[in-house]
């Protein structure tokens, strides 16, 4: 199974995010210059929302000039199932995602169903690999907007994603960053927060 292990933190604004990414201690860990990636994500579901009901995410994201489709499923703690492929449309992506190891249930859920765009996110990501004691991770800062139901909400967050080595070392580094910069964990995914915008306010 493909696995994503990441720690996500809410950042109060662009100035705070810039301060974190430029912090001398953070720069000491960096193995490369920050890469700037323009992200435009569209999230898809069936009309009866059978994917989100299972806490699955299906998205098509433009990353600079590349189109990448992703399927995510719930996991334990900070871990999730994740499978990716390049695809021109979300329909073209389904067999590729299945071939990459996504659950066969995906095909069963989508048989006879149409997929529709339900919400979106647009943001700039600045990312770099960082060397930790016993592990390598990717540190990234995302700044942009979430959109859904004709509404928008600001997006500003930092992520630390496991790449190799000891997963516990990445967890320890994430906790250290949170303490150092007084960050709060962001428990909700971009998809969940964007979907919340589509719901009627009481």
PDB file of C-alpha atoms in Angstrom:
ATOM      1  CA  UNK A   1       0.000   0.000   0.000  1.00  0.00           C
ATOM      2  CA  UNK A   2       1.175   3.534  -0.678  1.00  0.00           C
ATOM      3  CA  UNK A   3       1.559   5.460   2.554  1.00  0.00           C
ATOM      4  CA  UNK A   4       1.627   9.145   3.386  1.00  0.00           C
ATOM      5  CA  UNK A   5       2.895  10.177   6.802  1.00  0.00           C
ATOM      6  CA  UNK A   6       2.740  13.899   7.421  1.00  0.00           C
ATOM      7  CA  UNK A   7       2.267  16.425  10.185  1.00  0.00           C
ATOM      8  CA  UNK A   8       0.259  19.531   9.338  1.00  0.00           C
ATOM      9  CA  UNK A   9       0.164  22.792  11.296  1.00  0.00           C
ATOM     10  CA  UNK A  10      -1.945  25.901  10.946  1.00  0.00           C
ATOM     11  CA  UNK A  11       0.109  29.093  10.512  1.00  0.00           C
ATOM     12  CA  UNK A  12      -1.412  32.483  11.447  1.00  0.00           C
ATOM     13  CA  UNK A  13      -0.441  34.264   8.231  1.00  0.00           C
ATOM     14  CA  UNK A  14       2.024  34.873   5.430  1.00  0.00           C
ATOM     15  CA  UNK A  15       4.534  36.753   7.605  1.00  0.00           C
ATOM     16  CA  UNK A  16       4.621  33.956  10.176  1.00  0.00           C
ATOM     17  CA  UNK A  17       5.068  31.336   7.457  1.00  0.00           C
ATOM     18  CA  UNK A  18       7.941  33.281   5.907  1.00  0.00           C
ATOM     19  CA  UNK A  19       9.599  33.578   9.325  1.00  0.00           C
ATOM     20  CA  UNK A  20       9.436  29.810   9.825  1.00  0.00           C
ATOM     21  CA  UNK A  21      10.819  28.969   6.385  1.00  0.00           C
ATOM     22  CA  UNK A  22      13.639  31.514   6.813  1.00  0.00           C
ATOM     23  CA  UNK A  23      14.495  30.546  10.402  1.00  0.00           C
ATOM     24  CA  UNK A  24      18.253  29.821  10.801  1.00  0.00           C
ATOM     25  CA  UNK A  25      17.615  26.499  12.569  1.00  0.00           C
ATOM     26  CA  UNK A  26      15.279  25.410   9.777  1.00  0.00           C
ATOM     27  CA  UNK A  27      17.807  26.457   7.139  1.00  0.00           C
ATOM     28  CA  UNK A  28      20.480  24.340   8.829  1.00  0.00           C
ATOM     29  CA  UNK A  29      18.318  21.264   8.215  1.00  0.00           C
ATOM     30  CA  UNK A  30      17.591  22.059   4.571  1.00  0.00           C
ATOM     31  CA  UNK A  31      19.347  19.930   1.947  1.00  0.00           C
ATOM     32  CA  UNK A  32      18.300  22.112  -0.984  1.00  0.00           C
ATOM     33  CA  UNK A  33      16.821  25.465  -1.906  1.00  0.00           C
ATOM     34  CA  UNK A  34      13.078  25.814  -1.593  1.00  0.00           C
ATOM     35  CA  UNK A  35      11.170  24.761  -4.703  1.00  0.00           C
ATOM     36  CA  UNK A  36       8.154  26.923  -5.584  1.00  0.00           C
ATOM     37  CA  UNK A  37       5.201  24.926  -6.912  1.00  0.00           C
ATOM     38  CA  UNK A  38       1.937  26.476  -8.069  1.00  0.00           C
ATOM     39  CA  UNK A  39      -0.869  24.134  -7.031  1.00  0.00           C
ATOM     40  CA  UNK A  40      -4.423  24.135  -8.407  1.00  0.00           C
ATOM     41  CA  UNK A  41      -6.439  21.264  -6.931  1.00  0.00           C
ATOM     42  CA  UNK A  42      -9.933  20.060  -7.802  1.00  0.00           C
ATOM     43  CA  UNK A  43     -11.594  17.499  -5.531  1.00  0.00           C
ATOM     44  CA  UNK A  44     -14.118  15.019  -6.944  1.00  0.00           C
ATOM     45  CA  UNK A  45     -16.900  12.859  -5.551  1.00  0.00           C
ATOM     46  CA  UNK A  46     -20.060  11.113  -6.700  1.00  0.00           C
ATOM     47  CA  UNK A  47     -23.392  12.989  -6.536  1.00  0.00           C
ATOM     48  CA  UNK A  48     -24.303  11.055  -3.370  1.00  0.00           C
ATOM     49  CA  UNK A  49     -20.854  11.766  -1.831  1.00  0.00           C
ATOM     50  CA  UNK A  50     -19.995   8.115  -1.325  1.00  0.00           C
ATOM     51  CA  UNK A  51     -16.234   8.802  -1.279  1.00  0.00           C
ATOM     52  CA  UNK A  52     -16.292  11.527   1.354  1.00  0.00           C
ATOM     53  CA  UNK A  53     -18.703   9.409   3.433  1.00  0.00           C
ATOM     54  CA  UNK A  54     -15.832   6.907   3.713  1.00  0.00           C
ATOM     55  CA  UNK A  55     -13.308   9.716   4.316  1.00  0.00           C
ATOM     56  CA  UNK A  56     -11.692   9.016   0.962  1.00  0.00           C
ATOM     57  CA  UNK A  57     -10.222  11.825  -1.125  1.00  0.00           C
ATOM     58  CA  UNK A  58     -10.003  11.854  -4.917  1.00  0.00           C
ATOM     59  CA  UNK A  59      -8.333  14.846  -6.507  1.00  0.00           C
ATOM     60  CA  UNK A  60      -6.708  16.132  -9.679  1.00  0.00           C
ATOM     61  CA  UNK A  61      -3.976  18.674  -9.059  1.00  0.00           C
ATOM     62  CA  UNK A  62      -2.001  20.813 -11.461  1.00  0.00           C
ATOM     63  CA  UNK A  63       1.523  21.085 -10.063  1.00  0.00           C
ATOM     64  CA  UNK A  64       3.183  23.756 -12.190  1.00  0.00           C
ATOM     65  CA  UNK A  65       2.818  22.115 -15.629  1.00  0.00           C
ATOM     66  CA  UNK A  66       2.051  18.533 -14.503  1.00  0.00           C
ATOM     67  CA  UNK A  67      -1.380  17.022 -13.807  1.00  0.00           C
ATOM     68  CA  UNK A  68      -1.325  14.521 -10.936  1.00  0.00           C
ATOM     69  CA  UNK A  69      -4.286  12.472  -9.683  1.00  0.00           C
ATOM     70  CA  UNK A  70      -4.345  11.211  -6.095  1.00  0.00           C
ATOM     71  CA  UNK A  71      -6.506   8.854  -4.068  1.00  0.00           C
ATOM     72  CA  UNK A  72      -6.219   8.962  -0.268  1.00  0.00           C
ATOM     73  CA  UNK A  73      -7.798   6.695   2.344  1.00  0.00           C
ATOM     74  CA  UNK A  74      -7.880   6.928   6.163  1.00  0.00           C
ATOM     75  CA  UNK A  75      -5.013   5.515   8.181  1.00  0.00           C
ATOM     76  CA  UNK A  76      -3.808   5.443  11.764  1.00  0.00           C
ATOM     77  CA  UNK A  77      -2.637   8.638  13.419  1.00  0.00           C
ATOM     78  CA  UNK A  78      -0.776  10.874  10.962  1.00  0.00           C
ATOM     79  CA  UNK A  79      -0.563   8.110   8.327  1.00  0.00           C
ATOM     80  CA  UNK A  80      -2.886   7.687   5.339  1.00  0.00           C
ATOM     81  CA  UNK A  81      -3.083   5.487   2.288  1.00  0.00           C
ATOM     82  CA  UNK A  82      -1.984   7.416  -0.811  1.00  0.00           C
ATOM     83  CA  UNK A  83      -1.673   6.517  -4.493  1.00  0.00           C
ATOM     84  CA  UNK A  84      -0.742   8.880  -7.334  1.00  0.00           C
ATOM     85  CA  UNK A  85      -0.462   8.902 -11.110  1.00  0.00           C
ATOM     86  CA  UNK A  86      -0.244  11.385 -13.938  1.00  0.00           C
ATOM     87  CA  UNK A  87      -3.539  11.774 -15.802  1.00  0.00           C
ATOM     88  CA  UNK A  88      -5.223  14.317 -18.051  1.00  0.00           C
ATOM     89  CA  UNK A  89      -8.663  13.816 -16.448  1.00  0.00           C
ATOM     90  CA  UNK A  90      -9.954  12.256 -13.258  1.00  0.00           C
ATOM     91  CA  UNK A  91     -11.764   9.572 -15.310  1.00  0.00           C
ATOM     92  CA  UNK A  92      -8.500   8.591 -17.011  1.00  0.00           C
ATOM     93  CA  UNK A  93      -6.865   8.391 -13.597  1.00  0.00           C
ATOM     94  CA  UNK A  94      -9.081   5.680 -12.087  1.00  0.00           C
ATOM     95  CA  UNK A  95      -7.551   2.623 -13.848  1.00  0.00           C
ATOM     96  CA  UNK A  96      -4.069   4.057 -13.319  1.00  0.00           C
ATOM     97  CA  UNK A  97      -4.692   4.532  -9.614  1.00  0.00           C
ATOM     98  CA  UNK A  98      -5.995   0.968  -9.333  1.00  0.00           C
ATOM     99  CA  UNK A  99      -2.905  -0.306 -11.145  1.00  0.00           C
ATOM    100  CA  UNK A 100      -0.767   1.667  -8.701  1.00  0.00           C
ATOM    101  CA  UNK A 101      -2.369  -0.201  -5.794  1.00  0.00           C
ATOM    102  CA  UNK A 102      -5.398   1.873  -4.796  1.00  0.00           C
ATOM    103  CA  UNK A 103      -8.138  -0.263  -3.176  1.00  0.00           C
ATOM    104  CA  UNK A 104     -10.244  -2.276  -5.626  1.00  0.00           C
ATOM    105  CA  UNK A 105     -13.260  -0.877  -3.763  1.00  0.00           C
ATOM    106  CA  UNK A 106     -12.642   2.378  -5.621  1.00  0.00           C
ATOM    107  CA  UNK A 107     -13.826   0.822  -8.871  1.00  0.00           C
ATOM    108  CA  UNK A 108     -16.838  -0.747  -7.163  1.00  0.00           C
ATOM    109  CA  UNK A 109     -17.815   2.590  -5.628  1.00  0.00           C
ATOM    110  CA  UNK A 110     -17.592   4.376  -8.974  1.00  0.00           C
ATOM    111  CA  UNK A 111     -19.301   1.773 -11.196  1.00  0.00           C
ATOM    112  CA  UNK A 112     -22.306   3.435 -12.833  1.00  0.00           C
ATOM    113  CA  UNK A 113     -21.509   6.729 -11.121  1.00  0.00           C
ATOM    114  CA  UNK A 114     -20.411  10.076 -12.483  1.00  0.00           C
ATOM    115  CA  UNK A 115     -17.728  12.152 -10.844  1.00  0.00           C
ATOM    116  CA  UNK A 116     -18.264  15.835 -10.209  1.00  0.00           C
ATOM    117  CA  UNK A 117     -16.032  18.618  -8.930  1.00  0.00           C
ATOM    118  CA  UNK A 118     -17.109  19.450  -5.371  1.00  0.00           C
ATOM    119  CA  UNK A 119     -14.495  21.920  -4.062  1.00  0.00           C
ATOM    120  CA  UNK A 120     -10.990  23.190  -4.753  1.00  0.00           C
ATOM    121  CA  UNK A 121      -7.779  24.714  -3.460  1.00  0.00           C
ATOM    122  CA  UNK A 122      -5.272  27.102  -5.038  1.00  0.00           C
ATOM    123  CA  UNK A 123      -1.972  27.784  -3.359  1.00  0.00           C
ATOM    124  CA  UNK A 124       1.747  28.253  -3.739  1.00  0.00           C
ATOM    125  CA  UNK A 125       3.887  25.606  -2.054  1.00  0.00           C
ATOM    126  CA  UNK A 126       7.493  26.210  -1.077  1.00  0.00           C
ATOM    127  CA  UNK A 127       9.143  22.897  -0.277  1.00  0.00           C
ATOM    128  CA  UNK A 128      12.575  21.474   0.498  1.00  0.00           C
ATOM    129  CA  UNK A 129      14.010  18.214   1.776  1.00  0.00           C
ATOM    130  CA  UNK A 130      15.351  18.448   5.316  1.00  0.00           C
ATOM    131  CA  UNK A 131      17.828  16.192   7.085  1.00  0.00           C
ATOM    132  CA  UNK A 132      16.758  15.133  10.560  1.00  0.00           C
ATOM    133  CA  UNK A 133      18.562  12.964  13.116  1.00  0.00           C
ATOM    134  CA  UNK A 134      17.793   9.532  11.660  1.00  0.00           C
ATOM    135  CA  UNK A 135      15.396  10.556   8.893  1.00  0.00           C
ATOM    136  CA  UNK A 136      14.722  12.659   5.807  1.00  0.00           C
ATOM    137  CA  UNK A 137      11.505  14.639   5.450  1.00  0.00           C
ATOM    138  CA  UNK A 138      10.028  17.340   3.253  1.00  0.00           C
ATOM    139  CA  UNK A 139       9.187  20.660   4.847  1.00  0.00           C
ATOM    140  CA  UNK A 140       6.643  22.746   2.972  1.00  0.00           C
ATOM    141  CA  UNK A 141       4.674  25.924   3.447  1.00  0.00           C
ATOM    142  CA  UNK A 142       1.350  26.426   1.643  1.00  0.00           C
ATOM    143  CA  UNK A 143      -0.224  29.847   1.096  1.00  0.00           C
ATOM    144  CA  UNK A 144      -3.438  30.388  -0.878  1.00  0.00           C
ATOM    145  CA  UNK A 145      -7.186  29.811  -0.699  1.00  0.00           C
ATOM    146  CA  UNK A 146      -9.716  27.014  -0.300  1.00  0.00           C
ATOM    147  CA  UNK A 147     -12.955  27.302  -2.267  1.00  0.00           C
ATOM    148  CA  UNK A 148     -16.350  25.618  -2.309  1.00  0.00           C
ATOM    149  CA  UNK A 149     -19.993  26.521  -2.688  1.00  0.00           C
ATOM    150  CA  UNK A 150     -19.087  29.913  -4.132  1.00  0.00           C
ATOM    151  CA  UNK A 151     -17.116  30.828  -0.999  1.00  0.00           C
ATOM    152  CA  UNK A 152     -13.411  31.084  -0.215  1.00  0.00           C
ATOM    153  CA  UNK A 153     -11.284  30.774   2.928  1.00  0.00           C
ATOM    154  CA  UNK A 154      -7.608  31.607   3.412  1.00  0.00           C
ATOM    155  CA  UNK A 155      -5.096  28.765   3.506  1.00  0.00           C
ATOM    156  CA  UNK A 156      -1.800  29.107   5.375  1.00  0.00           C
ATOM    157  CA  UNK A 157      -0.117  26.026   6.778  1.00  0.00           C
ATOM    158  CA  UNK A 158       3.115  24.119   7.187  1.00  0.00           C
ATOM    159  CA  UNK A 159       3.658  20.412   6.615  1.00  0.00           C
ATOM    160  CA  UNK A 160       6.437  18.004   7.523  1.00  0.00           C
ATOM    161  CA  UNK A 161       6.179  14.814   5.446  1.00  0.00           C
ATOM    162  CA  UNK A 162       8.147  11.624   6.061  1.00  0.00           C
ATOM    163  CA  UNK A 163      10.382  10.492   3.201  1.00  0.00           C
ATOM    164  CA  UNK A 164      12.837   7.935   4.625  1.00  0.00           C
ATOM    165  CA  UNK A 165      14.488   6.712   7.799  1.00  0.00           C
ATOM    166  CA  UNK A 166      12.895   6.532  11.239  1.00  0.00           C
ATOM    167  CA  UNK A 167       9.255   7.743  11.293  1.00  0.00           C
ATOM    168  CA  UNK A 168       9.585   8.552  14.982  1.00  0.00           C
ATOM    169  CA  UNK A 169      12.338  11.048  14.150  1.00  0.00           C
ATOM    170  CA  UNK A 170       9.911  12.928  11.905  1.00  0.00           C
ATOM    171  CA  UNK A 171       7.284  12.947  14.645  1.00  0.00           C
ATOM    172  CA  UNK A 172       9.845  14.335  17.100  1.00  0.00           C
ATOM    173  CA  UNK A 173      10.920  17.034  14.626  1.00  0.00           C
ATOM    174  CA  UNK A 174       7.294  18.004  14.000  1.00  0.00           C
ATOM    175  CA  UNK A 175       6.701  18.363  17.737  1.00  0.00           C
ATOM    176  CA  UNK A 176       9.854  20.464  18.058  1.00  0.00           C
ATOM    177  CA  UNK A 177       8.752  22.804  15.243  1.00  0.00           C
ATOM    178  CA  UNK A 178       5.323  23.163  16.839  1.00  0.00           C
ATOM    179  CA  UNK A 179       6.856  24.115  20.194  1.00  0.00           C
ATOM    180  CA  UNK A 180       9.439  26.472  18.714  1.00  0.00           C
ATOM    181  CA  UNK A 181       6.950  28.435  16.623  1.00  0.00           C
ATOM    182  CA  UNK A 182       3.846  28.015  18.838  1.00  0.00           C
ATOM    183  CA  UNK A 183       1.957  26.189  16.092  1.00  0.00           C
ATOM    184  CA  UNK A 184      -1.278  24.276  16.472  1.00  0.00           C
ATOM    185  CA  UNK A 185      -1.834  21.000  14.669  1.00  0.00           C
ATOM    186  CA  UNK A 186      -4.302  21.243  11.775  1.00  0.00           C
ATOM    187  CA  UNK A 187      -6.377  18.045  12.142  1.00  0.00           C
ATOM    188  CA  UNK A 188      -8.531  18.630   9.052  1.00  0.00           C
ATOM    189  CA  UNK A 189      -7.347  18.065   5.496  1.00  0.00           C
ATOM    190  CA  UNK A 190      -7.624  20.722   2.811  1.00  0.00           C
ATOM    191  CA  UNK A 191     -10.457  18.685   1.300  1.00  0.00           C
ATOM    192  CA  UNK A 192     -12.480  18.569   4.523  1.00  0.00           C
ATOM    193  CA  UNK A 193     -12.082  22.318   5.062  1.00  0.00           C
ATOM    194  CA  UNK A 194     -12.972  23.103   1.438  1.00  0.00           C
ATOM    195  CA  UNK A 195     -16.017  20.815   1.609  1.00  0.00           C
ATOM    196  CA  UNK A 196     -17.180  22.651   4.738  1.00  0.00           C
ATOM    197  CA  UNK A 197     -17.492  25.785   2.603  1.00  0.00           C
ATOM    198  CA  UNK A 198     -20.118  24.061   0.451  1.00  0.00           C
ATOM    199  CA  UNK A 199     -22.469  23.470   3.381  1.00  0.00           C
ATOM    200  CA  UNK A 200     -25.275  25.860   4.217  1.00  0.00           C
ATOM    201  CA  UNK A 201     -24.551  28.058   7.220  1.00  0.00           C
ATOM    202  CA  UNK A 202     -27.169  27.860  10.018  1.00  0.00           C
TER     203      UNK A 202
END
